[in-house]
mmCIF file of C-alpha atoms and ligand atoms in Angstrom:
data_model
loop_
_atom_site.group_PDB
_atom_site.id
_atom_site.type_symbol
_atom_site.label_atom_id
_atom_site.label_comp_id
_atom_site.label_asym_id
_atom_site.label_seq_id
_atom_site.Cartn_x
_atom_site.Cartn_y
_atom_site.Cartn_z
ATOM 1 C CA UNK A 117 60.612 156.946 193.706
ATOM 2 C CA UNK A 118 63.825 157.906 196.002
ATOM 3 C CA UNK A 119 66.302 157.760 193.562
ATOM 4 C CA UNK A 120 70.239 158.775 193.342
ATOM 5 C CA UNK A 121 71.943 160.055 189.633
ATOM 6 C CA UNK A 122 75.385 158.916 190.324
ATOM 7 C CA UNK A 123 78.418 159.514 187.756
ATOM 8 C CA UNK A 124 81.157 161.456 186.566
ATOM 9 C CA UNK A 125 81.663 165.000 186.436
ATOM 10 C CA UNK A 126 79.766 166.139 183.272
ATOM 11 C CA UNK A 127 77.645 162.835 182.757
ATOM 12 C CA UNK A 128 74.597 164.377 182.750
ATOM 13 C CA UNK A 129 73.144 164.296 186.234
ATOM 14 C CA UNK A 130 71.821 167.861 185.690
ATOM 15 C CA UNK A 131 70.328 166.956 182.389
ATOM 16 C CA UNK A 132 68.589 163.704 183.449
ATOM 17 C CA UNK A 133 68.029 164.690 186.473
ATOM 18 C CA UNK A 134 65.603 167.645 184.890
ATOM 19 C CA UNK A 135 63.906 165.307 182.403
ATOM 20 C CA UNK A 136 63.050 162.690 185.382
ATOM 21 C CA UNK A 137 61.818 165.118 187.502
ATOM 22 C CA UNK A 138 59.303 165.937 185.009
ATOM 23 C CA UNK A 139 58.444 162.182 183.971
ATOM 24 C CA UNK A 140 58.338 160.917 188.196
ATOM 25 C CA UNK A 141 57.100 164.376 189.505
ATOM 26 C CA UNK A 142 59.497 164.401 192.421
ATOM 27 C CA UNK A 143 61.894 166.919 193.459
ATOM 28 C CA UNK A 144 65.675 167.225 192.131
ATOM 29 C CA UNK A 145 67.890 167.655 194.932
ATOM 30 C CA UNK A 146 71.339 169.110 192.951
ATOM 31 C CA UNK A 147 73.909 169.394 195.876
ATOM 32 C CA UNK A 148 76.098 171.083 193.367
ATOM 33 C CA UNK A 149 74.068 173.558 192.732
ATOM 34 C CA UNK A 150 73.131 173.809 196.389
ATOM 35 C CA UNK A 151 76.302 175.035 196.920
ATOM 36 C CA UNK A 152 76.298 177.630 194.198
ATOM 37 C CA UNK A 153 73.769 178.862 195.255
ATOM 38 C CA UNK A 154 75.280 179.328 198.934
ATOM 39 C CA UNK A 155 78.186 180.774 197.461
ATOM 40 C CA UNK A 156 76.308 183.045 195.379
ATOM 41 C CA UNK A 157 74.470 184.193 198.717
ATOM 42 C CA UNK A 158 77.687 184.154 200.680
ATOM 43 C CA UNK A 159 76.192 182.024 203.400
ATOM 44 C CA UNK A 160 78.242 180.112 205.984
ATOM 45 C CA UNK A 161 78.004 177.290 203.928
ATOM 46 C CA UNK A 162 78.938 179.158 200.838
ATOM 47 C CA UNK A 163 82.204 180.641 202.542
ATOM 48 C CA UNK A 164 83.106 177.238 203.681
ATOM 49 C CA UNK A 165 82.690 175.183 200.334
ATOM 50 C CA UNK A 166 83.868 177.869 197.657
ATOM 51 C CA UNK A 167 87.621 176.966 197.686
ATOM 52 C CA UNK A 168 86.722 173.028 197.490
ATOM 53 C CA UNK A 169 84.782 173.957 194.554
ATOM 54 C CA UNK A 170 86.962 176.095 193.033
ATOM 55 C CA UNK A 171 89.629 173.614 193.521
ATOM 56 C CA UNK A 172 87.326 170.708 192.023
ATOM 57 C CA UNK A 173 87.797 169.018 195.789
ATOM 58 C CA UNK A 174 84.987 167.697 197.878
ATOM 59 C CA UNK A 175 83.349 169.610 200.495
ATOM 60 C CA UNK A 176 83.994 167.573 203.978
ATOM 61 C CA UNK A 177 81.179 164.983 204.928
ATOM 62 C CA UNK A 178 79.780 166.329 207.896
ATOM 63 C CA UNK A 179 78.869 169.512 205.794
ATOM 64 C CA UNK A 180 77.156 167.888 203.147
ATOM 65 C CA UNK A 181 75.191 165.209 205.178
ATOM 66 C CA UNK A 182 73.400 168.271 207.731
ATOM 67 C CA UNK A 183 72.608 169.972 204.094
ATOM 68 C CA UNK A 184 71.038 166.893 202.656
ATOM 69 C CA UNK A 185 69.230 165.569 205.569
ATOM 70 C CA UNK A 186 67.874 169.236 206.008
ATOM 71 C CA UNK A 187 66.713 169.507 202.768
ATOM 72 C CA UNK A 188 65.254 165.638 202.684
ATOM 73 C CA UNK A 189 62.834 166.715 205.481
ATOM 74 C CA UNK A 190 61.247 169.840 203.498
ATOM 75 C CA UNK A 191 57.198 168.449 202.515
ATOM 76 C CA UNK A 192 58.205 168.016 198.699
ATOM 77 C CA UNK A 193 60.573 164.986 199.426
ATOM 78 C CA UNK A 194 58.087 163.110 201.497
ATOM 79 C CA UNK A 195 56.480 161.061 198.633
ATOM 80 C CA UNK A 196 59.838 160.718 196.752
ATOM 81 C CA UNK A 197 63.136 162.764 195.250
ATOM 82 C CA UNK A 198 66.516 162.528 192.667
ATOM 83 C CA UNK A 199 69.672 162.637 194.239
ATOM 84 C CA UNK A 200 71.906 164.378 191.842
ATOM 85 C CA UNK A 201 75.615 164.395 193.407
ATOM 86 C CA UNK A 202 74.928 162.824 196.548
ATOM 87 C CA UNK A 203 76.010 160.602 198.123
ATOM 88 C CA UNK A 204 79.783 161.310 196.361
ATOM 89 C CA UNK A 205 81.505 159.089 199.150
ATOM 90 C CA UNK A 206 80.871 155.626 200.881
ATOM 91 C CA UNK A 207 80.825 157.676 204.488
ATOM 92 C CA UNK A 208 78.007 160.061 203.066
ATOM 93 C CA UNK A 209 76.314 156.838 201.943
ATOM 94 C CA UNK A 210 76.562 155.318 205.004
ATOM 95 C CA UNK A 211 75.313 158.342 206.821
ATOM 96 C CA UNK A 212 71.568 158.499 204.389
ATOM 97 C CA UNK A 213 71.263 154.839 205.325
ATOM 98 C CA UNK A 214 72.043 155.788 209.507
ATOM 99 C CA UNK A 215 69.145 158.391 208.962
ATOM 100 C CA UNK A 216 66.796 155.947 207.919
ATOM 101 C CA UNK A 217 66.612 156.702 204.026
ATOM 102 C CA UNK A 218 65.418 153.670 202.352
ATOM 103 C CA UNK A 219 66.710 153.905 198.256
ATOM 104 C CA UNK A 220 64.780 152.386 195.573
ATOM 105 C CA UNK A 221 67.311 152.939 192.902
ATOM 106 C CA UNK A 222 70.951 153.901 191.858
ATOM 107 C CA UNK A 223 71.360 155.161 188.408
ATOM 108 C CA UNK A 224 75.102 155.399 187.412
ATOM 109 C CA UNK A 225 75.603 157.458 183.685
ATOM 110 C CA UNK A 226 78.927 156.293 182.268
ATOM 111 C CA UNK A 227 81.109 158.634 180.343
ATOM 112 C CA UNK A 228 84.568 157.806 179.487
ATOM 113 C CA UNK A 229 86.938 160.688 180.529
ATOM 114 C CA UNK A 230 87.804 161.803 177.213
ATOM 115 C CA UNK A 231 84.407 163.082 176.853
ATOM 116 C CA UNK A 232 84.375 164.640 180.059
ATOM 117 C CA UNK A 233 86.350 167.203 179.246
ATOM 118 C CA UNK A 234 85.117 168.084 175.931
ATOM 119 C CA UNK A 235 81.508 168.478 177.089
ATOM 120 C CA UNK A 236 82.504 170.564 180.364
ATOM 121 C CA UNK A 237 84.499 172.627 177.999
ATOM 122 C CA UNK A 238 81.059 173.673 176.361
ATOM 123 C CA UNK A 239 78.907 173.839 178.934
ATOM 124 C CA UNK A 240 76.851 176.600 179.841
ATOM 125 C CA UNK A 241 74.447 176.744 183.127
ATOM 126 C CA UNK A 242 72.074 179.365 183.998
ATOM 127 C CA UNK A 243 72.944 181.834 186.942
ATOM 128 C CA UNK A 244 68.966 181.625 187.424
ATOM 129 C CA UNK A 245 67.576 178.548 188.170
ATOM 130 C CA UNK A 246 71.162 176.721 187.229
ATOM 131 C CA UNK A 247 70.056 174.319 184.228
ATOM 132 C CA UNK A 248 72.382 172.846 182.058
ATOM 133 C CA UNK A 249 73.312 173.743 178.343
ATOM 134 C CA UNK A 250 75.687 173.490 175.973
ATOM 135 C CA UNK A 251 76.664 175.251 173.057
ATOM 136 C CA UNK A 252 77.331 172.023 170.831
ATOM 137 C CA UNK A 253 74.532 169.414 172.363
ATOM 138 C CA UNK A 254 71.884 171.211 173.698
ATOM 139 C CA UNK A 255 71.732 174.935 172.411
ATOM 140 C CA UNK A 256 68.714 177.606 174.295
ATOM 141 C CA UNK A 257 66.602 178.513 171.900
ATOM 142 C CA UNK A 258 67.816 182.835 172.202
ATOM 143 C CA UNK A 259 71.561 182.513 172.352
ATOM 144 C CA UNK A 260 73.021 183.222 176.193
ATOM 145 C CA UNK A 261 69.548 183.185 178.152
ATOM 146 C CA UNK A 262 67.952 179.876 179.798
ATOM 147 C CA UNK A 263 64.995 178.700 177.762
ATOM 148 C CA UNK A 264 62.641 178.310 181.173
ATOM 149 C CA UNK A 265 63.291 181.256 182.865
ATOM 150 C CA UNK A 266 65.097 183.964 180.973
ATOM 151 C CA UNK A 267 68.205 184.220 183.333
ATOM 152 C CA UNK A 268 71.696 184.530 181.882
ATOM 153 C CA UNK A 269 73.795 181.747 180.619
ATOM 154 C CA UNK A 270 77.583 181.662 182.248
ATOM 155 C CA UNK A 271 80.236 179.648 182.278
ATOM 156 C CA UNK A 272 81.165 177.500 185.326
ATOM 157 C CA UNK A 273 84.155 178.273 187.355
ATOM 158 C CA UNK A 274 85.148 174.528 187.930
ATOM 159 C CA UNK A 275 84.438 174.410 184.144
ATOM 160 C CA UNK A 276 88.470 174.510 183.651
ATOM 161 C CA UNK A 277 91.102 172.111 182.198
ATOM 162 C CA UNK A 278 92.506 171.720 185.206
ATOM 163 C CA UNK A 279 89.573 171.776 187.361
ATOM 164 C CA UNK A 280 87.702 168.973 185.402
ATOM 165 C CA UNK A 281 91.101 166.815 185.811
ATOM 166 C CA UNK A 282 91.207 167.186 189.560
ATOM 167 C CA UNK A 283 87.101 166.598 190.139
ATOM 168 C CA UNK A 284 87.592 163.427 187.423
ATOM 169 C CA UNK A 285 90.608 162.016 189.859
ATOM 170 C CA UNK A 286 88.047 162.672 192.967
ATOM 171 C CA UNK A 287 85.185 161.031 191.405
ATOM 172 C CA UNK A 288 87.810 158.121 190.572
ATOM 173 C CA UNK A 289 88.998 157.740 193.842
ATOM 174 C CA UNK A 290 86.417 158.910 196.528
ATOM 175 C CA UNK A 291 83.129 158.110 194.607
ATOM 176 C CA UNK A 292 83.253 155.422 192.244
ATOM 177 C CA UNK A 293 83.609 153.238 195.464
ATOM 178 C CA UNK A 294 80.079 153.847 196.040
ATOM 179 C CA UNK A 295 78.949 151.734 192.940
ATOM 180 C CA UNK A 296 79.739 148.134 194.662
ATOM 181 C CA UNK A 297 78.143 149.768 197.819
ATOM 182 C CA UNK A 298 74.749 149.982 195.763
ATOM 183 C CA UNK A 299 75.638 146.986 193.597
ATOM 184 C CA UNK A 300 75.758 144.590 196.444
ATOM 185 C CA UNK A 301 71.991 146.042 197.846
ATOM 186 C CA UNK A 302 70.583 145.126 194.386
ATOM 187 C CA UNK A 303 69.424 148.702 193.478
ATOM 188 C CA UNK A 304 71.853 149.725 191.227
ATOM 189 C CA UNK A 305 71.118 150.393 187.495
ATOM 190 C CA UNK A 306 74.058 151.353 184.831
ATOM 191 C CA UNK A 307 73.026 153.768 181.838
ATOM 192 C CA UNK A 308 75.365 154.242 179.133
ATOM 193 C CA UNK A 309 75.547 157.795 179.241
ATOM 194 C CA UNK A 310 77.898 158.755 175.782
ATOM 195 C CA UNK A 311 75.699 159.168 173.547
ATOM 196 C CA UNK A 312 73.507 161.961 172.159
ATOM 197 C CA UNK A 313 71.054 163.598 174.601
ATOM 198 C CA UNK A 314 68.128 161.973 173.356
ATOM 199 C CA UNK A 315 70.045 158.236 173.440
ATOM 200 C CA UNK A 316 71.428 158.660 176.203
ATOM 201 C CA UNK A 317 66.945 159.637 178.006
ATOM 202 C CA UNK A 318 66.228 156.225 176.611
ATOM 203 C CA UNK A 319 68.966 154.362 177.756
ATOM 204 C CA UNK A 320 68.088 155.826 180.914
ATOM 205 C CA UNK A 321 64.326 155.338 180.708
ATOM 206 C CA UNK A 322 65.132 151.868 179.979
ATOM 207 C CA UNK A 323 67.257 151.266 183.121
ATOM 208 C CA UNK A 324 65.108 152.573 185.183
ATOM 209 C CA UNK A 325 61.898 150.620 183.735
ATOM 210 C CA UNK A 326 60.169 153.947 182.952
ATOM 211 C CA UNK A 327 58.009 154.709 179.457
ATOM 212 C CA UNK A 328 59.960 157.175 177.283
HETATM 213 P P1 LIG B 617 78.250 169.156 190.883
HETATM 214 O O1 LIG B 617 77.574 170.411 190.534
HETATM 215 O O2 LIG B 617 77.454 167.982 191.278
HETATM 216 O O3 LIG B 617 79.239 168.792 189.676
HETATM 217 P P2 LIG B 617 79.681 167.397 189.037
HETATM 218 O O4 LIG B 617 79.394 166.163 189.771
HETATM 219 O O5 LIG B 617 81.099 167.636 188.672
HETATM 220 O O6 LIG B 617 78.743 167.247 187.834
HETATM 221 P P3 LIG B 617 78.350 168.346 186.812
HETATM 222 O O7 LIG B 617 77.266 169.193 187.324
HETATM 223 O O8 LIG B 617 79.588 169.032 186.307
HETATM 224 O O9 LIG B 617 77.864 167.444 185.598
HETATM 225 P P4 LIG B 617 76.466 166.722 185.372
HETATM 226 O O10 LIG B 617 76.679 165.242 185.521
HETATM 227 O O11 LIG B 617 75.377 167.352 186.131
HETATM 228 O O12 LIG B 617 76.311 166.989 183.822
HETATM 229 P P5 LIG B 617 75.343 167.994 183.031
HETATM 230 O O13 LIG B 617 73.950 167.450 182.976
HETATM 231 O O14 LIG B 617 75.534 169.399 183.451
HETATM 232 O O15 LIG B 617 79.306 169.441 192.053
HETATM 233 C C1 LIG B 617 80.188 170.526 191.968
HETATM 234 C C2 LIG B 617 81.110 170.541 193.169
HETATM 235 O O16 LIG B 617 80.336 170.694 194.376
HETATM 236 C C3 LIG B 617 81.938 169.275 193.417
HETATM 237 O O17 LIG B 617 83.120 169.277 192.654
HETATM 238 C C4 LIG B 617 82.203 169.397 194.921
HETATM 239 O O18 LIG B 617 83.224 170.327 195.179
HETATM 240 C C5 LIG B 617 80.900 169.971 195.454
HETATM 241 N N1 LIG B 617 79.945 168.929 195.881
HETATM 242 C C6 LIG B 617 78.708 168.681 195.349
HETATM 243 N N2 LIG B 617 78.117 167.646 195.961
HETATM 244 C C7 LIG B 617 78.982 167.220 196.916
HETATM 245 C C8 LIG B 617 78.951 166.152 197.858
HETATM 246 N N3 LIG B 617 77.904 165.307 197.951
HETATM 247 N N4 LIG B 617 80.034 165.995 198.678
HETATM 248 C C9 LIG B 617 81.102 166.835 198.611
HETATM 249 N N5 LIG B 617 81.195 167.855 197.718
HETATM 250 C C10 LIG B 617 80.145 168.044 196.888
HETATM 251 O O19 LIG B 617 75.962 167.792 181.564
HETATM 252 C C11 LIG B 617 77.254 168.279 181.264
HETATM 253 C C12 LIG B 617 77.259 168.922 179.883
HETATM 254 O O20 LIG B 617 77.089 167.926 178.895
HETATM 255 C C13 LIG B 617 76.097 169.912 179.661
HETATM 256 O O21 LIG B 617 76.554 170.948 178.852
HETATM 257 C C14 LIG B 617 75.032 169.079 178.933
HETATM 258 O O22 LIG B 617 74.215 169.883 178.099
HETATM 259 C C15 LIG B 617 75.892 168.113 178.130
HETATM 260 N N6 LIG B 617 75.300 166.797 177.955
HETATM 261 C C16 LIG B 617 74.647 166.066 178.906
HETATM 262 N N7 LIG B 617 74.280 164.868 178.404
HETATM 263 C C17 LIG B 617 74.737 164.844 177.105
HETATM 264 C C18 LIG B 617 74.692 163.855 176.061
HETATM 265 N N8 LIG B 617 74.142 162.665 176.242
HETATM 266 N N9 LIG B 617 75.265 164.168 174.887
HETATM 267 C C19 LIG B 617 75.865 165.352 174.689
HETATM 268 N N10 LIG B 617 75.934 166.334 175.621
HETATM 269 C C20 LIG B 617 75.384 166.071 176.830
HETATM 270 MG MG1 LIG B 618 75.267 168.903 187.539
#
C-alpha cells in the first residue's frame, strides 16, 4: 500500500499514521518530523527549514521533494509506505508523480478549525522517537515520558496560537488544492476525523477498506 495522510494541521496524521503502520506493516514517512529531527541535528536542512517552521510557513519545494525522493528509495519503502505531510502543495504532487510514484490511496482527515486549535493547544510529542500525545485525548501511561520508548514528552514550538493560525491559513491556501488533484485520479478517500481517537481509527479503517 503507497498511501498519503493528507489534512489539517492537528488532524491526526501522526496518530493514524502510527496505528496504520502497524495494521499495513509499511513505513511512516513524517516529513514534519523529518525536519525536527534535522533541526534538532542542526543539519543543512535543519538550518534552512527552522524559521519556516517556526513561522508555521512551508519549507520551499525543491527542498522537500530531494528529502522525500531520498528517503522513498531507502529498502523499507520498496513494498509500500504512509505519506504523512507530503505532498502539502500541487507542485510537490506533481513532482512524486514526475518521479514515477504510482499512489494507491489519498486519505484526507477532516477537522474543522475550531478544533484545531484546541487539540494543538494540548498536544504533547516525544523528543525521542516524536509520537503524538495529548494531555486530554490520549494521555502516556507515566505522566511526561512516551509510552514506547521512555523519551521525554515536550511541547511543540509551532504548537502556538499564532503559529497554528498561520499553518491553518497555509494548509487552506497551498494544500487543500491538492484534494481535487487526487479526487479527479479516483484515489482519494475522506475520513471524518473529529471525533474521539478510537472513532475517528474506524472511520478511517472504513475508508480505507481495512479490518479494524
Ligand atoms: P507537520 O509536522 O506535518 O505538522 P502539521 O501538518 O501541522 O500536522 P501536525 O503534526 O501538527 O498534526 P497531525 O495531523 O500529525 O496530528 P497529530 O496526530 O499529532 O509539519 C510541521 C511543519 O513542517 C510545517 O508547518 C512545515 O513548516 C514543515 N513541513 C512539513 N512537511 C512539509 C512539506 N511537505 N512541504 C513544506 N513544508 C513542510 O494529532 C494532533 C493532536 O490531537 C495530538 O495531541 C493527538 O493526540 C490528538 N488527536 C489526534 N486525533 C484525535 C482524535 N480523533 N480525538 C482527539 N484527539 C486527537
Ligand atoms: Mg504530525
Amino acid at each position: 500500500m503507497k498511501l498519503i495522510l493528507m489534512g489539517p494541521p492537528g488532524a491526526g496524521k501522526g496518530t493514524q499514521g502510527e496505528i496504520l503502520e502497524k495494521k499495513l506493516g509499511v513505513s511512516t514517512i513524517s516529513t514534519g518530523l523529518m525536519l525536527r529531527t534535522a533541526i534538532k541535528e542542526q543539519t543543512e536542512v535543519g538550518k534552512l527549514a527552522e524559521q519556516y517552521i517556526n513561522d508555521g510557513k512551508l519549507v520551499p519545494d525543491d527542498v522537500m521533494v530531494e528529502i522525500v525522493k531520498q528517503r522513498l528509495a531507502q529498502p523499507d519503502c520498496a513494498n509500500g509506505f504512509i505519506l504523512d505531510g507530503f505532498p502539502r502543495t500541487t507542485a510537490q504532487a506533481k513532482a512524486l508523480d514526475d518521479a514515477g510514484v504510482e499512489i494507491d490511496k489519498v486519505l484526507l482527515l477532516e477537522v474543522e478549525d475550531e478544533k484545531i486549535v484546541e487539540r494543538l493547544s494540548s498536544r504533547r510529542e516525544c523528543s525521542k522517537c516524536g509520537a503524538p500525545y495529548n494531555i486530554v485525548s490520549k494521555r502516556p501511561a507515566v505522566e511526561g515520558i512516551c509510552d514506547s520508548c521512555g523519551g521525554e514528552l515536550i511541547q511543540r514550538k509551532d504548537d502556538v496560537p499564532e503559529t497554528i493560525q498561520n499553518r491553518l491559513n497555509v494548509y487552506h491556501e497551498q494544500t487543500e488544492p491538492i484534494k481535487s488533484y487526487y479526487a479527479e485520479k479516483g484515489i482519494l478517500a475522506v475520513a471524518k476525523g473529529e471525533e474521539e481517537l478510537k472513532d475517528t481509527t474506524a472511520n478511517v479503517a472504513a475508508a480505507l477498506g481495512l479490518g479494524e
